CSV table of C-alpha atoms and ligand atoms in Angstrom, one decimal:
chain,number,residue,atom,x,y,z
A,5,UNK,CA,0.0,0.0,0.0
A,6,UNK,CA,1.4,3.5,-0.9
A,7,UNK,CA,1.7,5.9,2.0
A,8,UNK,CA,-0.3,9.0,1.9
A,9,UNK,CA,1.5,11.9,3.9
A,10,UNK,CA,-0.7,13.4,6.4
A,11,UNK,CA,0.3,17.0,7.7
A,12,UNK,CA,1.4,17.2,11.2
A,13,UNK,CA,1.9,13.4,12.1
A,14,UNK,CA,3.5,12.1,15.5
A,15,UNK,CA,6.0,9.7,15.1
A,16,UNK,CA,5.3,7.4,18.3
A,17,UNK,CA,8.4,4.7,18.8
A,18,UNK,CA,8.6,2.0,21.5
A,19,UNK,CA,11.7,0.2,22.4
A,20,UNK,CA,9.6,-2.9,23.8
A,21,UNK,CA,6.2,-4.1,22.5
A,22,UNK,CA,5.5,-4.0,26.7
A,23,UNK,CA,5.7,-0.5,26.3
A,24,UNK,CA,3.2,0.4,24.1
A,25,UNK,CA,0.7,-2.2,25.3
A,26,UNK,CA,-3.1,-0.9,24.6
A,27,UNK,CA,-1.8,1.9,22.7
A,28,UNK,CA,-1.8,-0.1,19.6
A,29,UNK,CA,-5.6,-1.1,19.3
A,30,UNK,CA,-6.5,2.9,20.3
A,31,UNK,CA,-5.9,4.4,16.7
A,32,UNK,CA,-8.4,4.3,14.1
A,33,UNK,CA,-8.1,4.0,10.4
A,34,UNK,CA,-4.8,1.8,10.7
A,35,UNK,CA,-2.7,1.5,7.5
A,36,UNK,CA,0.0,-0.5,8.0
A,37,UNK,CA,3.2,-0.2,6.3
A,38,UNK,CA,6.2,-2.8,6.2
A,39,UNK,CA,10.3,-1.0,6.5
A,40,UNK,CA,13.9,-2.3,7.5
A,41,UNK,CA,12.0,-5.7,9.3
A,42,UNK,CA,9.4,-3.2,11.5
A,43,UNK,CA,5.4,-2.3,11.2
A,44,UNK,CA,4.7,0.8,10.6
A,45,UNK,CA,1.1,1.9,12.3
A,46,UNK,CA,-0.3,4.5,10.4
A,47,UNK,CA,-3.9,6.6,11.7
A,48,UNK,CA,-5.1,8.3,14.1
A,49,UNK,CA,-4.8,8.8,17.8
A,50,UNK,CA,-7.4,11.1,20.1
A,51,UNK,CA,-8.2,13.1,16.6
A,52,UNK,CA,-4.4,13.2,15.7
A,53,UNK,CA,-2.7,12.1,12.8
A,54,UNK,CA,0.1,9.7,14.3
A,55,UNK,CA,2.4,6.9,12.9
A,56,UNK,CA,3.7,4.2,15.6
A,57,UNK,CA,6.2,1.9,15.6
A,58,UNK,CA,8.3,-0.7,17.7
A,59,UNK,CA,12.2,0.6,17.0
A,60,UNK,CA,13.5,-2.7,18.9
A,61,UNK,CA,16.1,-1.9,21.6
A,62,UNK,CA,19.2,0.4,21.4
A,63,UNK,CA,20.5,3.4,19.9
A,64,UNK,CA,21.2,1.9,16.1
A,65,UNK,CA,17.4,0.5,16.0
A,66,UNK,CA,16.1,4.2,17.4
A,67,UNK,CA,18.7,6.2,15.0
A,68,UNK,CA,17.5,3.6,11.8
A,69,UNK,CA,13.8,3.6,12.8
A,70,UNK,CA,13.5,7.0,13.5
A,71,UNK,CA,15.3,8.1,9.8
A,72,UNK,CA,13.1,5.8,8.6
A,73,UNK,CA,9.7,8.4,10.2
A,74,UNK,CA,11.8,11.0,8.5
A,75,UNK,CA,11.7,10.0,5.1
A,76,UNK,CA,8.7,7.6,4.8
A,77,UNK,CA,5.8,9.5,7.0
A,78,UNK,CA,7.4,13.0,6.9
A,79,UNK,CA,6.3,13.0,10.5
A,80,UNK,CA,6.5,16.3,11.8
A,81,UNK,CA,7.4,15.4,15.3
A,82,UNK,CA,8.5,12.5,17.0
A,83,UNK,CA,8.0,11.2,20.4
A,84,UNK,CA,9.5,8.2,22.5
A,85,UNK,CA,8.2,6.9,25.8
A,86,UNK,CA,9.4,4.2,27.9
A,87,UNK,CA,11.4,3.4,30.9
A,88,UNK,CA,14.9,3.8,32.1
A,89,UNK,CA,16.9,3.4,34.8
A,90,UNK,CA,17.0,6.1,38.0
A,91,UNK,CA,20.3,7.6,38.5
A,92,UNK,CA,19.7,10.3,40.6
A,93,UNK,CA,18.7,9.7,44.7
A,94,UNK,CA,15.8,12.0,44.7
A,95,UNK,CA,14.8,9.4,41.3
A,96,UNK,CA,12.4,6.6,42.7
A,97,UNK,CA,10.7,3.8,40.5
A,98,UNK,CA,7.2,4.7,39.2
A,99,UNK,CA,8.5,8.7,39.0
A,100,UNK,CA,8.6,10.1,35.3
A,101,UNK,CA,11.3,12.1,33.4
A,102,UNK,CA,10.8,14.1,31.0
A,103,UNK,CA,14.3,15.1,28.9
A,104,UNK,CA,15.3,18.1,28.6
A,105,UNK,CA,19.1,17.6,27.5
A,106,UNK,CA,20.2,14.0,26.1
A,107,UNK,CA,23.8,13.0,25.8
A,108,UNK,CA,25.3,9.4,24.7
A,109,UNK,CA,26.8,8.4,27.7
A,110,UNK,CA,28.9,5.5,26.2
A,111,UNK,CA,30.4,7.9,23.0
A,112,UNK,CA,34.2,8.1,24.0
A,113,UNK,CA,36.5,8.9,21.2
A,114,UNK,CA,39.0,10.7,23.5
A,115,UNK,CA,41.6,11.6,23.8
A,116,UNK,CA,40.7,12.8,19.5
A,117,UNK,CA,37.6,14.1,21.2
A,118,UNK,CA,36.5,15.2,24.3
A,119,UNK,CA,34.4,12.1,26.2
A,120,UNK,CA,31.1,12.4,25.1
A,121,UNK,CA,31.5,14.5,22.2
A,122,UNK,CA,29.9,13.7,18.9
A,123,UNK,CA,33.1,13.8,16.9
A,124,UNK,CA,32.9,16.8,14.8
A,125,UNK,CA,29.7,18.1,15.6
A,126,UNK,CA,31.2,19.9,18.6
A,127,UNK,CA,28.5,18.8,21.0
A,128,UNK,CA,28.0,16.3,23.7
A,129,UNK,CA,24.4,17.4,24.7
A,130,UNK,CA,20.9,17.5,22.7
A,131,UNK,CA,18.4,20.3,23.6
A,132,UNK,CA,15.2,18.5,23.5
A,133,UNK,CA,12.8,21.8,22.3
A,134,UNK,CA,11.4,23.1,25.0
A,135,UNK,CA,8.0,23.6,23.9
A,136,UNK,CA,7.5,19.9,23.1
A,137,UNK,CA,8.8,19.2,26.5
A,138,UNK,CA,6.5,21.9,28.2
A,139,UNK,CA,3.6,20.4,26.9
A,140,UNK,CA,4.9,16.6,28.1
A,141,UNK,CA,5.2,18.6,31.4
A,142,UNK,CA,1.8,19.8,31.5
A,143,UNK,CA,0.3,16.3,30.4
A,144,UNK,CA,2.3,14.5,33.1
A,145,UNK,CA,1.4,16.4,35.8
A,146,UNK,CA,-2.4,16.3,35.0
A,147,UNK,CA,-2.0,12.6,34.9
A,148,UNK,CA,-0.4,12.6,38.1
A,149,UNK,CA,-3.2,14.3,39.9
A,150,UNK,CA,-5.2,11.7,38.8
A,151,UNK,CA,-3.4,8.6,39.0
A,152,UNK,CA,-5.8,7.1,41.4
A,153,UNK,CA,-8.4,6.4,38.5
A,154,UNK,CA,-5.9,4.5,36.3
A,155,UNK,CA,-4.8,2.0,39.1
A,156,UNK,CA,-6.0,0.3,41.8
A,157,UNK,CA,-5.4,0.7,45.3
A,158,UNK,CA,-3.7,-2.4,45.4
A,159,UNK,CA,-1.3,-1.8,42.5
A,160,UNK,CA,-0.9,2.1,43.9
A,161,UNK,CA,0.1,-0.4,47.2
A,162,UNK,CA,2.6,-2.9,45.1
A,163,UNK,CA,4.0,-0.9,42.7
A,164,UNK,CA,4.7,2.0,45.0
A,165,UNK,CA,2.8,4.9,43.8
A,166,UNK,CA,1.5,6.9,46.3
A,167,UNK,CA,3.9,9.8,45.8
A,168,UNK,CA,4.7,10.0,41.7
A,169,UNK,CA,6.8,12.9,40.9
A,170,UNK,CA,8.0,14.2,38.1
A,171,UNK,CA,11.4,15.3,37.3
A,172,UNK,CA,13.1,16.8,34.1
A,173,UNK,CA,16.7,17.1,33.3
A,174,UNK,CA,18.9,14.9,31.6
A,175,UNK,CA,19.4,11.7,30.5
A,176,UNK,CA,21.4,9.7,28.7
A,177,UNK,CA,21.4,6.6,26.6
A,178,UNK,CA,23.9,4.1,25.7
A,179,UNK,CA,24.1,0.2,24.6
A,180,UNK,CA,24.2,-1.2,27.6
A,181,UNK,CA,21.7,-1.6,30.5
A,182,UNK,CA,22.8,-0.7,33.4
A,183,UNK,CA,22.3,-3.0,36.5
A,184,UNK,CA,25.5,-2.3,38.6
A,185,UNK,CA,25.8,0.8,41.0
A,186,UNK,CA,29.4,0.9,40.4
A,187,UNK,CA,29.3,1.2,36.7
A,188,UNK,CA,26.3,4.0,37.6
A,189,UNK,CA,28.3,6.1,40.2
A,190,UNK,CA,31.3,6.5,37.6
A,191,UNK,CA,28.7,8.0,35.1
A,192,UNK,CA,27.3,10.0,38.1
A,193,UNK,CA,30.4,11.4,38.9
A,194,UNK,CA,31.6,13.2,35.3
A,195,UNK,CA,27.5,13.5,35.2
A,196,UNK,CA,26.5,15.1,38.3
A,197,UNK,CA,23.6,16.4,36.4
A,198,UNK,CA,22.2,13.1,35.1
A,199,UNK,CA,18.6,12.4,36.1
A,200,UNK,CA,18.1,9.0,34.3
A,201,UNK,CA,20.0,6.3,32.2
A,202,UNK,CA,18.0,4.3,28.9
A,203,UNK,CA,19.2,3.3,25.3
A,204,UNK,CA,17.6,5.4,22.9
A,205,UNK,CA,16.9,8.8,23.2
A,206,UNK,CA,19.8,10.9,22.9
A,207,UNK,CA,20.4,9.0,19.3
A,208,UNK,CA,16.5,10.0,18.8
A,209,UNK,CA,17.6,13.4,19.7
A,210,UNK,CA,20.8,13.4,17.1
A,211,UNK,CA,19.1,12.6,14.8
A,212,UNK,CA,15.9,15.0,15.0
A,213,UNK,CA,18.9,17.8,15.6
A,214,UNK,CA,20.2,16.7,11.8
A,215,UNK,CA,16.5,16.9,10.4
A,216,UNK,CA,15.5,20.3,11.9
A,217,UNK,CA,12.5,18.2,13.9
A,218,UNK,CA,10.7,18.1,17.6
A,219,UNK,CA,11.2,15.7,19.6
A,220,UNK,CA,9.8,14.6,22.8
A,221,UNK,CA,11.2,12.0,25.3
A,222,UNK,CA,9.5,10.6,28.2
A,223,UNK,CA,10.7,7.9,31.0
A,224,UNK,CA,9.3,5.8,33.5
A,225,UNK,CA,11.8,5.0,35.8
A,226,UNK,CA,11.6,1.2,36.3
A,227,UNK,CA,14.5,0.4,38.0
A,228,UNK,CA,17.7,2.0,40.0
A,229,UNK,CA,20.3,0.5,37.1
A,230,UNK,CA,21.8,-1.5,40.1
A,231,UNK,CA,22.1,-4.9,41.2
A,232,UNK,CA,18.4,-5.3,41.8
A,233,UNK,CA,17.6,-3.9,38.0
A,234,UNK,CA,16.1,-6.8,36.2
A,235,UNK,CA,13.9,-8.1,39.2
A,236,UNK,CA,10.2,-7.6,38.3
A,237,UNK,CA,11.3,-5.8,35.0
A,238,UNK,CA,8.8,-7.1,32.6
A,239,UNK,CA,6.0,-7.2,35.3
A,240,UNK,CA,6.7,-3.0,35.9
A,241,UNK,CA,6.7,-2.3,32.4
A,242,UNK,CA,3.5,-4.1,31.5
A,243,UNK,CA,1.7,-2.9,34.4
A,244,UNK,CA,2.7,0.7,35.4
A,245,UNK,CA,5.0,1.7,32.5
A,246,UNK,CA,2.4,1.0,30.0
A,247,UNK,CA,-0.4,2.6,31.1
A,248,UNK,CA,1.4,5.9,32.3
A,249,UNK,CA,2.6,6.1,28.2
A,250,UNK,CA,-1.2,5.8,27.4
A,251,UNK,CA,-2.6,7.9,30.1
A,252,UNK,CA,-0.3,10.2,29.5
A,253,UNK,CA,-0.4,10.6,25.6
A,254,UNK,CA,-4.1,10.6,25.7
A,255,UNK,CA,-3.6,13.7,28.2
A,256,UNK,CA,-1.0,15.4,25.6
A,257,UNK,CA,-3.4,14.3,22.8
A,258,UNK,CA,-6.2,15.8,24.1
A,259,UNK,CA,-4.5,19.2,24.8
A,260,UNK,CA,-2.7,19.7,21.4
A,261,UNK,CA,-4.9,21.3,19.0
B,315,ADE,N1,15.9,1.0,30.7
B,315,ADE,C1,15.3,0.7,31.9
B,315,ADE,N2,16.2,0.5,32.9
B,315,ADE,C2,17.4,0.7,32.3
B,315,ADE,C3,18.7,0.5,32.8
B,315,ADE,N3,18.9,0.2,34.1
B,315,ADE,N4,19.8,0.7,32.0
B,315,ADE,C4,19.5,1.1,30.7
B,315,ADE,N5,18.3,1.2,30.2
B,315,ADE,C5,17.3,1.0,31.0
């Protein structure tokens, strides 16, 4: 089927098919388009044009998938949500971060380039644009205030959500998850800043900084990228990281006009 380009489309990519759980069967008048091994979802979401897809895991599958938006949907902004790994303190599992700078935590071509540096771009840090993020912000928080109606009080009791804050900042995003709090502090300690550690954003961000195009990136902190990381991972993301993406899309949906 040839793709017809709708104006304004949101590119939607997933790292895991956990993540976008219910999302999937919520747009209307799917197309579906076949790329580079992946499903494209084409239609519409809460009256918005919208094209999701599952990227796979890592910053090559984001960077290729999210080229592949570019040039096939000629999306006009794109926007990730998953989770990633607390690696601040004041971070605790079930909070949400929205990105507000991204850097590649695991680009190290010193000494030819400074650690972290894109070599020759001159930059180790991706401004996500801030009115994408503001609006992320505003959907987040109204979805806090009412997180109550999206679980129950025993899940608010087992997953720990009595007190959901969100945080934004930065984060960054390498190959490699993170599940050892030595291998976190080291980051932590050239990174003071660093709110939150995942494997695709900041080559999302490179990439939409190439094109000229939004981008939006939005983390449920799953796990404190130490020892205990992988316990109850799939569990969390099906049942609290999942429906914080769709309650808070729908939010950020329903606001844009
Ligand atoms: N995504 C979720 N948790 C993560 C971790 N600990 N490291 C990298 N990516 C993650």
């Amino acid at each position: 089927m040839s793709i017809s380009i709708k104006p304004n489309t949101t590119g939607l990519i997933f790292a895991m098919r956990e993540e976008q759980e219910g999302l999937q069967a919520l747009i209307t008048d799917q197309e579906l388009h076949h790329f580079a091994k992946r499903t494209f979802i084409q239609g519409n979401l809460w009256g918005h044009p919208v094209v999701m897809v599952l990227a796979g895991i890592g910053k090559v599958a984001a960077a290729s998938t999210t080229n592949l938006l570019i040039h096939h949907f000629h999306v006009a902004q794109l926007l990730l949500s998953g989770v990633a790994g607390a690696a601040d303190a004041r971070l605790k599992v079930g909070d949400i971060v929205i990105a507000q700078e991204l850097l590649q935590h695991d680009m190290d071509a010193s000494p030819l380039f400074p650690r972290f540096e894109i070599p020759l771009s001159g930059k180790s840090r991706f401004l996500a644009p801030p009115d994408l993020y503001l609006e992320l912000q505003n959907a987040t928080q109204a979805f806090i205030e009412e997180i109550q109606q999206h679980f129950s009080p025993q899940q608010i009791q087992e997953f720990q959500l009595q007190k959901v804050q969100m945080h934004t900042g930065l984060i960054g995003s390498g190959d490699q998850f993170i599940h050892d709090k030595q291998v976190l502090g080291n980051l932590k300690r050239v990174l003071p800043d660093l709110l939150a550690v995942e494997m695709e954003g900041a080559a999302i961000a490179q990439v939409c900084e190439e094109h000229a195009l939004a981008f939006g990136i939005l983390r449920t902190i799953s796990d404190s990228a130490d020892e205990t990381a992988h316990i109850d991972f799939q569990s969390f993301v099906k049942n609290v990281a999942a429906p914080y993406t769709l309650g808070i899309l729908k939010k950020y949906f329903e606001n844009k006009n």
